[in-house]
CSV table of C-alpha atoms in Angstrom, one decimal:
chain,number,residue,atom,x,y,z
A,28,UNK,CA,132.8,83.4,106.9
A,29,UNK,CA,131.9,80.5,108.8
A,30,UNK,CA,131.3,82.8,112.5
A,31,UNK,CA,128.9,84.9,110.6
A,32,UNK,CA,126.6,82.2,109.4
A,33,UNK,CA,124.2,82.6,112.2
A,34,UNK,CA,121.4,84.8,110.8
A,35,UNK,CA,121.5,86.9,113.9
A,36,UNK,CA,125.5,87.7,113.8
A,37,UNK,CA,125.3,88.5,110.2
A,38,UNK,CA,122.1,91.1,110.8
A,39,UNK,CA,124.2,92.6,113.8
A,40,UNK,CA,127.1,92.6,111.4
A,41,UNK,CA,125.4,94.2,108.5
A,42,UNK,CA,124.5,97.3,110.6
A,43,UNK,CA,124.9,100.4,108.1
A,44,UNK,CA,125.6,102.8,110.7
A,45,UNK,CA,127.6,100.7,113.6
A,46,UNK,CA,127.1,101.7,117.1
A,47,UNK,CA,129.3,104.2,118.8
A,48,UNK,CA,129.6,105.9,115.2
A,49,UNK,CA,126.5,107.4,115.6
A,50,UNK,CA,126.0,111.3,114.2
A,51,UNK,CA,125.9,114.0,117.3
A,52,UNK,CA,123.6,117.0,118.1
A,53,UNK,CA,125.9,119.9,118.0
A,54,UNK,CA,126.5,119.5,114.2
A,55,UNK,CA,125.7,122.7,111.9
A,56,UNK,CA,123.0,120.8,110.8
A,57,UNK,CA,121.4,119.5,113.8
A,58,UNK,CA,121.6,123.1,115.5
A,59,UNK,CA,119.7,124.3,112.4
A,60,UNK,CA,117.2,122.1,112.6
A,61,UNK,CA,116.9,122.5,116.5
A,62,UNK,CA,115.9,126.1,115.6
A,63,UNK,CA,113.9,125.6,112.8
A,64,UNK,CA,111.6,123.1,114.9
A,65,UNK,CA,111.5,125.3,118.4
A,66,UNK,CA,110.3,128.2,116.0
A,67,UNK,CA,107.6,126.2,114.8
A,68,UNK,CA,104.0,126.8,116.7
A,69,UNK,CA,103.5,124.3,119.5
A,70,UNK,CA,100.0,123.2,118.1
A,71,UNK,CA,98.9,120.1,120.4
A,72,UNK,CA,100.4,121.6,123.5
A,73,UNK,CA,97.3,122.6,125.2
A,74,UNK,CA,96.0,122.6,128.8
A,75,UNK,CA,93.3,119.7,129.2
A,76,UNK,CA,90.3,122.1,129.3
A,77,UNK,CA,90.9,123.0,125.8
A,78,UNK,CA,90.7,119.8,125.0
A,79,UNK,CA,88.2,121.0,121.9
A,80,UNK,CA,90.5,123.9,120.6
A,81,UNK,CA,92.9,120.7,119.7
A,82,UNK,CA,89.9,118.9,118.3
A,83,UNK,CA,88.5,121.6,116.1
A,84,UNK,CA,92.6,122.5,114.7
A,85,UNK,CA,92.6,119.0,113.6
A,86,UNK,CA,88.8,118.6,112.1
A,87,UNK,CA,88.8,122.4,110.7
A,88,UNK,CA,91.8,122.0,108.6
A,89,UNK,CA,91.6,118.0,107.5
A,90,UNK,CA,88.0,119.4,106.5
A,91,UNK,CA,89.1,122.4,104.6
A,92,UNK,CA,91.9,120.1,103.0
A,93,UNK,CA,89.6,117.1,101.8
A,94,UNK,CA,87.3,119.7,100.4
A,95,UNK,CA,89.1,121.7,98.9
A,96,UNK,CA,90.6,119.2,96.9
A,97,UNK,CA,87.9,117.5,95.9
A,98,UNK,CA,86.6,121.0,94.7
A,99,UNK,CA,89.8,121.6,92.6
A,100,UNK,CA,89.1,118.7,90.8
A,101,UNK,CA,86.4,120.5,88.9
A,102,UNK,CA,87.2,124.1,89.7
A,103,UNK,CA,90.2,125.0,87.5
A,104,UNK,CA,90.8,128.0,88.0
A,105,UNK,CA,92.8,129.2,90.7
A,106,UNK,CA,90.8,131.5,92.7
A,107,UNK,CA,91.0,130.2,96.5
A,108,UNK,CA,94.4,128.5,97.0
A,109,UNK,CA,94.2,126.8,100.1
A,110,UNK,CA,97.1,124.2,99.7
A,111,UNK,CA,99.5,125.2,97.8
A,112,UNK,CA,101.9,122.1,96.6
A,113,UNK,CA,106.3,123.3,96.6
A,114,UNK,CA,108.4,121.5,94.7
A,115,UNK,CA,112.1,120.6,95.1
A,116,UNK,CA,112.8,121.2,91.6
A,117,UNK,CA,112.1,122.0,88.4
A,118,UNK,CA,110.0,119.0,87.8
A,119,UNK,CA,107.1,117.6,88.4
A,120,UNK,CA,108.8,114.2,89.7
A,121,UNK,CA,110.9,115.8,92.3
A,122,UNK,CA,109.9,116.2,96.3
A,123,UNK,CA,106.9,117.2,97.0
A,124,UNK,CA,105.6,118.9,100.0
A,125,UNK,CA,102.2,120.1,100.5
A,126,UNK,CA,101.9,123.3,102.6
A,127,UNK,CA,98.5,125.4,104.3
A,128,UNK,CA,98.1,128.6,102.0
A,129,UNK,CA,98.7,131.2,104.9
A,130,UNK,CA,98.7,134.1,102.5
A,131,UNK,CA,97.4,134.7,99.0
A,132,UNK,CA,101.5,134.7,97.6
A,133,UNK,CA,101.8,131.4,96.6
A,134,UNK,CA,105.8,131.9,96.7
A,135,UNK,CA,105.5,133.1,100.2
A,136,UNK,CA,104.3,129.7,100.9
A,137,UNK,CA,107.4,127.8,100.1
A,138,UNK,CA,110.0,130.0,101.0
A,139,UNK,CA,110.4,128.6,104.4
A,140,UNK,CA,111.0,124.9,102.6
A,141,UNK,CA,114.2,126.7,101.8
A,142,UNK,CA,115.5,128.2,104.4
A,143,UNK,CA,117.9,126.9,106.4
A,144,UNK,CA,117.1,124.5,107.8
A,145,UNK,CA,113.9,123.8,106.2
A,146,UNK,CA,112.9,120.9,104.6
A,147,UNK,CA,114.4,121.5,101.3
A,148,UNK,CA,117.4,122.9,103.0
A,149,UNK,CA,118.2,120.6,106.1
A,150,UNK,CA,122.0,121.5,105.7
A,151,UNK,CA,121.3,125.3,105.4
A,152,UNK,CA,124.1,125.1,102.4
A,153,UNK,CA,121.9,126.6,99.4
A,154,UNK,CA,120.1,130.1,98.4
A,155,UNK,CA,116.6,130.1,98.3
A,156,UNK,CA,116.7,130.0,94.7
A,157,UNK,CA,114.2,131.6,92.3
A,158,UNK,CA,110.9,130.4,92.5
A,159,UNK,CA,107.8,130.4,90.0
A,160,UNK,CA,103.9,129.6,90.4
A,161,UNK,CA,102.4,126.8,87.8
A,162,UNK,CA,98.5,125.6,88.0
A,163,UNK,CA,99.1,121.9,88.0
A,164,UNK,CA,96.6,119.7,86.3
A,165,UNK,CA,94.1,119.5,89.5
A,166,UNK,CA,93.7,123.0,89.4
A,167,UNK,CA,96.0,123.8,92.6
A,168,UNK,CA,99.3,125.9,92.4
A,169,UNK,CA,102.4,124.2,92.2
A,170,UNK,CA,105.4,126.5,93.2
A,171,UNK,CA,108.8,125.3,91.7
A,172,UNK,CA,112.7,126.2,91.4
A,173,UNK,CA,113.3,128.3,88.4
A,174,UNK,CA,116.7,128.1,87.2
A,175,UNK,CA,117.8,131.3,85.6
A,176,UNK,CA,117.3,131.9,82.1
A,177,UNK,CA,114.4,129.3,82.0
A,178,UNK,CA,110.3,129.1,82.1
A,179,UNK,CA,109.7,126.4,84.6
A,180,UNK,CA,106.0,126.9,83.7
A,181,UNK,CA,106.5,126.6,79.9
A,182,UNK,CA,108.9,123.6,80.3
A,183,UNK,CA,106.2,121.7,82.3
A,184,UNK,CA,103.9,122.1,80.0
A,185,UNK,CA,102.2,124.1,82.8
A,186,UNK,CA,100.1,127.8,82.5
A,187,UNK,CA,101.4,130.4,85.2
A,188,UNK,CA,99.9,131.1,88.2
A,189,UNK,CA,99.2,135.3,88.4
A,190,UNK,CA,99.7,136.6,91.9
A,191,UNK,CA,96.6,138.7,90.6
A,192,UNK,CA,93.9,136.2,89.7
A,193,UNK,CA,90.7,136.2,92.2
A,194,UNK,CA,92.7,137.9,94.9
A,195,UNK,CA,90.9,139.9,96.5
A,196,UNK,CA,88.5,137.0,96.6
A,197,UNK,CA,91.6,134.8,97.9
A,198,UNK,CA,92.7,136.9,100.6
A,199,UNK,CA,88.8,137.3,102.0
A,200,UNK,CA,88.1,133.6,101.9
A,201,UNK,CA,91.7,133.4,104.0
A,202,UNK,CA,90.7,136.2,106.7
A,203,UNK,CA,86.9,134.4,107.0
A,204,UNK,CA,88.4,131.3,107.7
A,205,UNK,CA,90.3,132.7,110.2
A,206,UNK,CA,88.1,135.0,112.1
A,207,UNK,CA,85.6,131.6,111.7
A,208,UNK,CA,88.3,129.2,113.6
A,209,UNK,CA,88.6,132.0,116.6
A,210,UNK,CA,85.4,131.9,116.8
A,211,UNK,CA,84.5,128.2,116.6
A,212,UNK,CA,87.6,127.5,119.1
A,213,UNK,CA,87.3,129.6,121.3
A,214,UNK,CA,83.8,127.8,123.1
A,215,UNK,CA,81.2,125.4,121.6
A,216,UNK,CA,78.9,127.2,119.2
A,217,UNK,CA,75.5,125.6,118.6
A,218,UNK,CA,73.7,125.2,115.4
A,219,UNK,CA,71.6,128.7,115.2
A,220,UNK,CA,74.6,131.1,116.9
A,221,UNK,CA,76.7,129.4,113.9
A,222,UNK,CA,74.7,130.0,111.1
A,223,UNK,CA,74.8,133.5,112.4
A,224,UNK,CA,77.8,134.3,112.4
A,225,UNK,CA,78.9,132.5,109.5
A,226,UNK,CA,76.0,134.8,107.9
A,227,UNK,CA,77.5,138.1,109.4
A,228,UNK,CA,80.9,136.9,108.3
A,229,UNK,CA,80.5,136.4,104.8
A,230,UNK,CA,78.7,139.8,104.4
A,231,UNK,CA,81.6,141.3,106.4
A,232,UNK,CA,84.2,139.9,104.2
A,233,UNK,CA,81.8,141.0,100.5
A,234,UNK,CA,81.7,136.8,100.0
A,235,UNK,CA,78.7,137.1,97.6
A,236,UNK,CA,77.7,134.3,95.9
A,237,UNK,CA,78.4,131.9,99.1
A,238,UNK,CA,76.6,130.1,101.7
A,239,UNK,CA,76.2,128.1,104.8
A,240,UNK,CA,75.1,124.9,104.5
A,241,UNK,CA,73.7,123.3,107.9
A,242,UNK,CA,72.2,119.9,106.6
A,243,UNK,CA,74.0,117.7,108.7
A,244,UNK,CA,71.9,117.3,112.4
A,245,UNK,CA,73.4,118.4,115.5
A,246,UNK,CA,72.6,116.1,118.6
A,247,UNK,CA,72.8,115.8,122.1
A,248,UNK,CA,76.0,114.2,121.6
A,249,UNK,CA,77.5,116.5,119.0
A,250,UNK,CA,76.4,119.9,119.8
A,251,UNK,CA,79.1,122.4,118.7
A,252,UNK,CA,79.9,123.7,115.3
A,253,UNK,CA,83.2,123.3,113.3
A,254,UNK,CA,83.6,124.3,109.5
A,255,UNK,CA,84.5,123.1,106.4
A,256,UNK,CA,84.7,124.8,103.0
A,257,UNK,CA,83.7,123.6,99.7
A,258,UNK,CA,85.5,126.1,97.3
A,259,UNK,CA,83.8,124.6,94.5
A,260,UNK,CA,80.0,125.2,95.4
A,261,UNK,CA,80.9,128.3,97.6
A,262,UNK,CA,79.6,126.6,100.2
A,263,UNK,CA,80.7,126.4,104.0
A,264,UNK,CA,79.2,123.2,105.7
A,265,UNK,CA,78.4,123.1,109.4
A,266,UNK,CA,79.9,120.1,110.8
A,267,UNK,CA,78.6,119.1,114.3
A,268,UNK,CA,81.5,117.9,116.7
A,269,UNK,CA,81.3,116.9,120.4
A,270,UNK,CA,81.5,119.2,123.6
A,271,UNK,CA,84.9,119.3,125.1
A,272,UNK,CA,85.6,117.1,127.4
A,273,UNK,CA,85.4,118.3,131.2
A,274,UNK,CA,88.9,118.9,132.3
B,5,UNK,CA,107.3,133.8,128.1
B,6,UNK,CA,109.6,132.0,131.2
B,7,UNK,CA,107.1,128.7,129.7
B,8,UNK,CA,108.0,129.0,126.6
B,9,UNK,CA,111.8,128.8,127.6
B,10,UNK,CA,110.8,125.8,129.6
B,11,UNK,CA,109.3,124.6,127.1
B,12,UNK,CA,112.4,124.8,124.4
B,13,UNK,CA,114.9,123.5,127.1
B,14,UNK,CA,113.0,120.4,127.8
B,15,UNK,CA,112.7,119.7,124.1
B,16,UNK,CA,116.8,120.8,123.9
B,17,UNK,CA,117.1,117.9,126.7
B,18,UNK,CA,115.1,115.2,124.2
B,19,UNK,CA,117.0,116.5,120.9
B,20,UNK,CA,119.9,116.5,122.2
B,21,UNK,CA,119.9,113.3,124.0
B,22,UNK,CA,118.5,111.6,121.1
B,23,UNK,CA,119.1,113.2,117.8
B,24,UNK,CA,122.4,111.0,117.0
B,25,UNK,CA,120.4,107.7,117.9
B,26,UNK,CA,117.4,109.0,115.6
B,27,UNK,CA,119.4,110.5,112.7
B,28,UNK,CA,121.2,106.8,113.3
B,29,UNK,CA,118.1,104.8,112.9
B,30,UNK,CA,116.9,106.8,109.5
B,31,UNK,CA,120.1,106.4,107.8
B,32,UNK,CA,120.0,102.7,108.4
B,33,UNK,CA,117.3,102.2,106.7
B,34,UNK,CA,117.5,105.4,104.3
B,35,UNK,CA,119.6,107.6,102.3
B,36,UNK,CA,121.0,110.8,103.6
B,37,UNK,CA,118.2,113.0,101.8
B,38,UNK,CA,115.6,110.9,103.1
B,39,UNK,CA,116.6,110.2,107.0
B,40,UNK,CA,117.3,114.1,107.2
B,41,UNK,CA,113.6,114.5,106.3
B,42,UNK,CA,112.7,111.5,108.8
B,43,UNK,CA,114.2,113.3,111.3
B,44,UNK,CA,112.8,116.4,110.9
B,45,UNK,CA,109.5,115.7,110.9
B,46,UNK,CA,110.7,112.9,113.9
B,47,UNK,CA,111.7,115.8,116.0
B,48,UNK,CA,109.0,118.1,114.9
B,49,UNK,CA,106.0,115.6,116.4
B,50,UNK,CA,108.3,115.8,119.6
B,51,UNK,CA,107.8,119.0,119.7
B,52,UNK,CA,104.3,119.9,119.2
B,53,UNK,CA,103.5,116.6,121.6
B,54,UNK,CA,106.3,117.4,123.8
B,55,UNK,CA,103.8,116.8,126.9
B,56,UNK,CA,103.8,113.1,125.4
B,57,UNK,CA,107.3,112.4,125.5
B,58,UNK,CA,107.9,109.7,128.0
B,59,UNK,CA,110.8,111.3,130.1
B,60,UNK,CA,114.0,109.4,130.9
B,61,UNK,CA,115.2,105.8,129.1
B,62,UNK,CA,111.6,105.8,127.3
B,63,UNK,CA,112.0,109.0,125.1
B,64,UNK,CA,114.0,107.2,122.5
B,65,UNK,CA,111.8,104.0,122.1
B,66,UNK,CA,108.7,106.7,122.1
B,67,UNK,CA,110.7,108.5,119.2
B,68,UNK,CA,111.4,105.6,117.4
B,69,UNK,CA,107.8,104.7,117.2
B,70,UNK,CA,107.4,107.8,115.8
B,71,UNK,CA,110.0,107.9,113.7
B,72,UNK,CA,108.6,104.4,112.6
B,73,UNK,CA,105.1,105.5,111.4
B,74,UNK,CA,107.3,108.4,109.7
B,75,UNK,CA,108.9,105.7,107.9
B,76,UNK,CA,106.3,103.7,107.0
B,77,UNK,CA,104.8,105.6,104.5
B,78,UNK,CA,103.8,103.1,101.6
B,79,UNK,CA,105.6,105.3,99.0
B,80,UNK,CA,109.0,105.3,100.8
B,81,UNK,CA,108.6,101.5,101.9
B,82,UNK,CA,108.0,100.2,98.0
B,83,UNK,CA,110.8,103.0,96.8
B,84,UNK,CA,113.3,100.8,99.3
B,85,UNK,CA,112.2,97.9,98.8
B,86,UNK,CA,112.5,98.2,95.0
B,87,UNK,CA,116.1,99.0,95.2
B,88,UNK,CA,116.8,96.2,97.6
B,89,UNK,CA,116.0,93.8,95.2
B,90,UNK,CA,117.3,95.6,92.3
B,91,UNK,CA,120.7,95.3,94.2
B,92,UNK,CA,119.8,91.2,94.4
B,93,UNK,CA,119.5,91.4,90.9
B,94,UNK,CA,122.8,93.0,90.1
B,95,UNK,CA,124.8,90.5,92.7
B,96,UNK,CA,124.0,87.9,90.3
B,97,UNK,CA,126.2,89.0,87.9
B,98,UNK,CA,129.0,90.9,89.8
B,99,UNK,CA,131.0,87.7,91.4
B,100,UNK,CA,133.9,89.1,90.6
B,101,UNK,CA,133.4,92.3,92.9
B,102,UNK,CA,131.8,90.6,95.8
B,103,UNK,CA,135.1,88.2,96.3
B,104,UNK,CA,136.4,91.9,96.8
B,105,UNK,CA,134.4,93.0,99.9
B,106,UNK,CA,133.0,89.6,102.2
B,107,UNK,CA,131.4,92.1,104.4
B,108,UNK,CA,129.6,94.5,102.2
B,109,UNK,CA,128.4,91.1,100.5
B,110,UNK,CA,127.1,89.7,103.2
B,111,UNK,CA,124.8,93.0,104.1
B,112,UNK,CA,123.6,93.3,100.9
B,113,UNK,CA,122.8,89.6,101.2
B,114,UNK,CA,120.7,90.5,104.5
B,115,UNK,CA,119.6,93.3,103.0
B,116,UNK,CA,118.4,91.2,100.3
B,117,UNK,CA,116.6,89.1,103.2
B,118,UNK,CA,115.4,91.9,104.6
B,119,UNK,CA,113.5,93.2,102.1
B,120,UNK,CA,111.8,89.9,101.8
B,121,UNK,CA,110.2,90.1,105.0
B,122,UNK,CA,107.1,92.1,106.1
B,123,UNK,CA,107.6,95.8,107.6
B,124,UNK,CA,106.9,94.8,110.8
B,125,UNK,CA,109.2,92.1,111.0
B,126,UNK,CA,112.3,94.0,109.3
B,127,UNK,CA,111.7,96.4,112.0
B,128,UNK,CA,111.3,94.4,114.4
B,129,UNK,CA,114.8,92.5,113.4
B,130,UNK,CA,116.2,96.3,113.2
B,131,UNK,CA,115.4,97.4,116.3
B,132,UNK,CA,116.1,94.6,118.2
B,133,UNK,CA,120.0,94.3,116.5
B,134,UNK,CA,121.0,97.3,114.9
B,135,UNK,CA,119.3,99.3,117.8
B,136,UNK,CA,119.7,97.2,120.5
B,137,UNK,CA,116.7,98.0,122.2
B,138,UNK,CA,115.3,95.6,125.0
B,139,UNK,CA,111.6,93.7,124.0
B,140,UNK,CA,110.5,96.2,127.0
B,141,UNK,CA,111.8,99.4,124.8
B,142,UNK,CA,110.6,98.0,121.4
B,143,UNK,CA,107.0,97.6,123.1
B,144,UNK,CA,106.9,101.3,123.3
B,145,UNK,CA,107.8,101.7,119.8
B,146,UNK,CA,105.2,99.6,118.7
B,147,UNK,CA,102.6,100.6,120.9
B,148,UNK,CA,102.1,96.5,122.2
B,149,UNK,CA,103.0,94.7,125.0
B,150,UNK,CA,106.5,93.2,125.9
B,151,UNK,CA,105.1,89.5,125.6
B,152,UNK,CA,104.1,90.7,122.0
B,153,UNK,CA,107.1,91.2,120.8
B,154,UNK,CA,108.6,88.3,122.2
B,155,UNK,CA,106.3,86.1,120.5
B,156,UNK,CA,106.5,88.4,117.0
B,157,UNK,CA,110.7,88.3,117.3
B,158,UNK,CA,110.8,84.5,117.9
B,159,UNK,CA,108.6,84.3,114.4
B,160,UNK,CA,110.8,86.8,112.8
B,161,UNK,CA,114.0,85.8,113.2
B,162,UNK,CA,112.9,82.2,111.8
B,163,UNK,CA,111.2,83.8,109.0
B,164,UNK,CA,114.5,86.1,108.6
B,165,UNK,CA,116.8,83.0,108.5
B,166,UNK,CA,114.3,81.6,105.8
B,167,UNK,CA,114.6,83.9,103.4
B,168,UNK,CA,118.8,84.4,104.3
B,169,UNK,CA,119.1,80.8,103.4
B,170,UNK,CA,117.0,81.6,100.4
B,171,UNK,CA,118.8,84.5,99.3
B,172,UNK,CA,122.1,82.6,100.3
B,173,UNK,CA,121.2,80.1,98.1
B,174,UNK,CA,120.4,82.4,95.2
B,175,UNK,CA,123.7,84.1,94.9
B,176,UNK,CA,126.2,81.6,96.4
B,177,UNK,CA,126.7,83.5,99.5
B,178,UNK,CA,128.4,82.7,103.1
B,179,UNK,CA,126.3,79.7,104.1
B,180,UNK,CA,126.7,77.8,100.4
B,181,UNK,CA,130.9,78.7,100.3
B,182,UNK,CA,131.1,77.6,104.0
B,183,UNK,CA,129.1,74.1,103.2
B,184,UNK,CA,130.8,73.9,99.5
C-alpha cells in the first residue's frame, strides 16, 4: 500500500482498461462498424469552392430542426414528420436517438438503428425486432420495439401513429424541401429569384395553404437565400446567409 | 469512383490504427453500451471530416478531442458522476469486501476523487496517465497550447491529490492504513 500512496501511481494504477490490453480493429464488431460508417454519406468532404453547399447543409437542416419543433409544440397532429425520435425499447426512458425523416414511413426511419452495426446494434447480434409508431406528447412520432403479443402504444399511454395520416401532404413537404436544398446549394440565390421559386415550388408540389415568408433583410453582406420551415404556420422563411467564400 | 476507394482506405488506415486506443479510452471512462456508442459516432466525425484528420502520430490526440466533446455531453457526465459517488457511498459500509480486493479499492477510491474534480481536470489526469499522451498530444485534444496544459496539469494533479486525501480520509483508505 505504502508505493501506491502517491496520487499519481495510484491514478496510473487504477487504469480500467491497462495498456497493452487494449481492444483491436479486426474484431466482428469493429469490422461492422467500419462498414456501417464508410457507407454513411461523406457530408463535410467538400472541395473548398463549395465552401457554401457545406454552409447551407448545416444552416438548412439545424433551421428545419429548430422549427419544426418549436411548431410541434402546438401542432399535434402528426401531419409533417420531419424528426422522427427511435427508441431502444419499449419505453419511454430507454435510448433515444433522434433521426432526419427521409421518407414519410416513420419505421423506415429507424430500421437502420438496428442493423448491424447500427447504433442500437453495434454487435450486429440481434434481429431488428418489430417496431411500432406512437405520437409522443410533443406531437412528433416516436418509433419503438414492440415485443410480440403487446401494444407498445397502449402500454405508453401513447395514441398510434397511422402511416396514412396527412401523407400525401408529408411526402410533398419532403420532396419540396428537397428540390428547395438543390436549388439553394447549388449557387447563391438572391432574395427575388427565391421567392420565385419557392412560389413555383409550392404550386408544383399542390402545398395550398403555405407560404414564403421573406421578412428578414438581405444585405451586401448576406446576399444568398437558405430555408427554413415552420410546419406550424405553413410558412417557409427566407433566411439570408453569406456568399461562399472565394476558393 | 477510384476517390471514393481512396477515400475509404485512408479512413481504413485511421480506424484501424486507432480504433483499440479509442474504444480503450471510452471504456475507461464508460460502460460497454455507452463507449460502443462513443465510438461510433468517434469514428463517424472521422469520417465525414476525414480531410481534417491530422495524418501520422496526431490522428489519435485529434480523435480523442473528438471523442472528448462526444463525451462531454452534460447528460452522460452527471449520469457518471452520479454513480461514482453512489459507489463512495456504498464503500462506507462494505469494509469487509474492500480488505478482499486492495486494488479494486483503491480505484474506486480515485474514482471517487475523480469524480470530485471538474471535467476538464479528470480529463486532463486521464489522458495524461491512463493515455499516456505527451502535454504536446493532449494540446491537440484540447484545442490549446502545450504551455496550457502544462500549467492546467500542474493545478490538477494538486487539486486531484486534494480530494484523494479527502476521499482517503472519508473511507479509511491507503494513505490513513499506511499512516495508522
Amino acid at each position: 500500500v505504502s508505493e501506491r500512496k502517491d496520487p499519481v501511481d495510484r491514478l496510473r494504477a487504477a487504469n480500467p482498461v491497462p495498456k497493452g490490453s487494449e481492444p483491436t480493429a479486426d474484431s466482428p464488431v469493429a469490422q461492422a462498424l467500419f462498414h456501417r460508417i464508410v457507407s454513411e454519406p461523406a457530408v463535410a468532404e467538400r472541395a473548398p469552392k463549395r465552401r457554401f453547399l457545406f454552409r447551407a447543409w448545416i444552416l438548412v437542416p439545424i433551421a428545419v430542426v429548430g422549427l419544426a419543433a418549436a411548431g410541434y409544440g402546438i401542432y399535434r397532429a402528426v401531419r409533417q414528420p420531419l424528426v422522427v425520435a427511435c427508441y431502444q425499447g419499449p419505453s419511454l426512458s430507454t435510448t433515444r436517438e433522434g433521426v432526419a425523416a427521409s421518407t414519410t414511413d416513420a419505421l423506415a426511419n429507424c430500421m437502420g438503428l438496428w442493423r448491424p452495426g447500427g447504433r442500437f446494434n453495434a454487435r450486429g447480434t440481434q434481429p431488428v425486432p418489430d417496431l411500432t409508431a406512437c405520437v409522443l406528447d410533443d406531437g412528433t412520432v416516436g418509433v419503438f420495439p414492440q415485443p410480440a403479443g403487446t401494444d407498445t402504444c397502449s402500454l405508453l399511454g401513447l395514441a398510434p401513429a397511422r402511416p396514412g395520416a396527412g401523407g400525401s401532404d408529408q411526402q410533398a413537404v419532403v420532396d419540396l424541401q428537397n428540390a428547395v436544398a438543390d436549388r439553394f446549394i447549388a449557387s447563391c440565390v438572391d432574395r427575388p429569384e427565391a421567392i420565385a421559386f419557392l412560389r413555383s415550388q409550392l404550386q408544383h408540389f399542390h402545398l395550398e395553404g403555405w407560404r414564403v415568408d421573406a421578412s428578414v433583410p438581405f444585405t451586401s453582406g448576406r446576399p444568398c437565400a437558405s430555408a427554413a420551415y415552420d410546419l406550424a404556420a405553413r410558412t417557409i422563411d427566407l433566411v439570408p446567409i453569406p456568399r461562399p467564400s472565394s476558393p | 469512383m477510384e476517390e471514393a476507394q481512396d477515400r475509404v482506405a485512408v479512413f481504413r488506415q485511421v480506424y484501424e490504427a486507432n480504433y483499440g486506443r479509442i474504444l480503450a479510452y471510452a471504456l475507461r471512462r464508460y460502460d460497454e453500451q455507452e463507449a460502443d456508442d462513443v465510438v461510433a459516432d468517434t469514428f463517424l466525425v472521422a469520417w465525414r471530416r476525414l480531410a481534417d484528420v491530422p495524418t501520422g502520430d496526431l490522428a489519435l490526440p485529434w480523435l480523442y478531442g473528438v471523442a472528448r466533446k462526444v463525451l462531454s455531453q452534460a447528460r452522460r457526465s452527471r449520469l457518471r458522476r452520479g454513480r461514482l459517488l453512489a459507489k463512495v457511498a456504498a464503500l462506507r459500509g462494505r469494509d469487509d469486501e474492500l480488505a478482499e480486493s486492495t486494488v479494486q479499492e483503491d480505484r474506486d477510491l480515485v474514482a471517487s476523487a475523480l469524480a470530485r474534480l471538474s471535467d476538464d481536470d479528470c480529463e486532463l489526469l486521464r489522458l495524461e496517465s491512463w493515455e499516456d499522451l505527451t502535454h504536446a498530444q493532449i494540446a491537440v485534444a484540447f484545442g490549446c497550447s502545450a504551455n496550457a496544459v502544462t500549467v492546467r496539469l500542474h493545478r490538477a494533479h494538486k487539486r486531484f491529490a486534494r480530494a484523494l486525501a479527502s476521499v482517503d480520509r472519508e473511507v479509511g483508505g491507503p494513505e490513513q492504513k499506511a499512516s495508522a
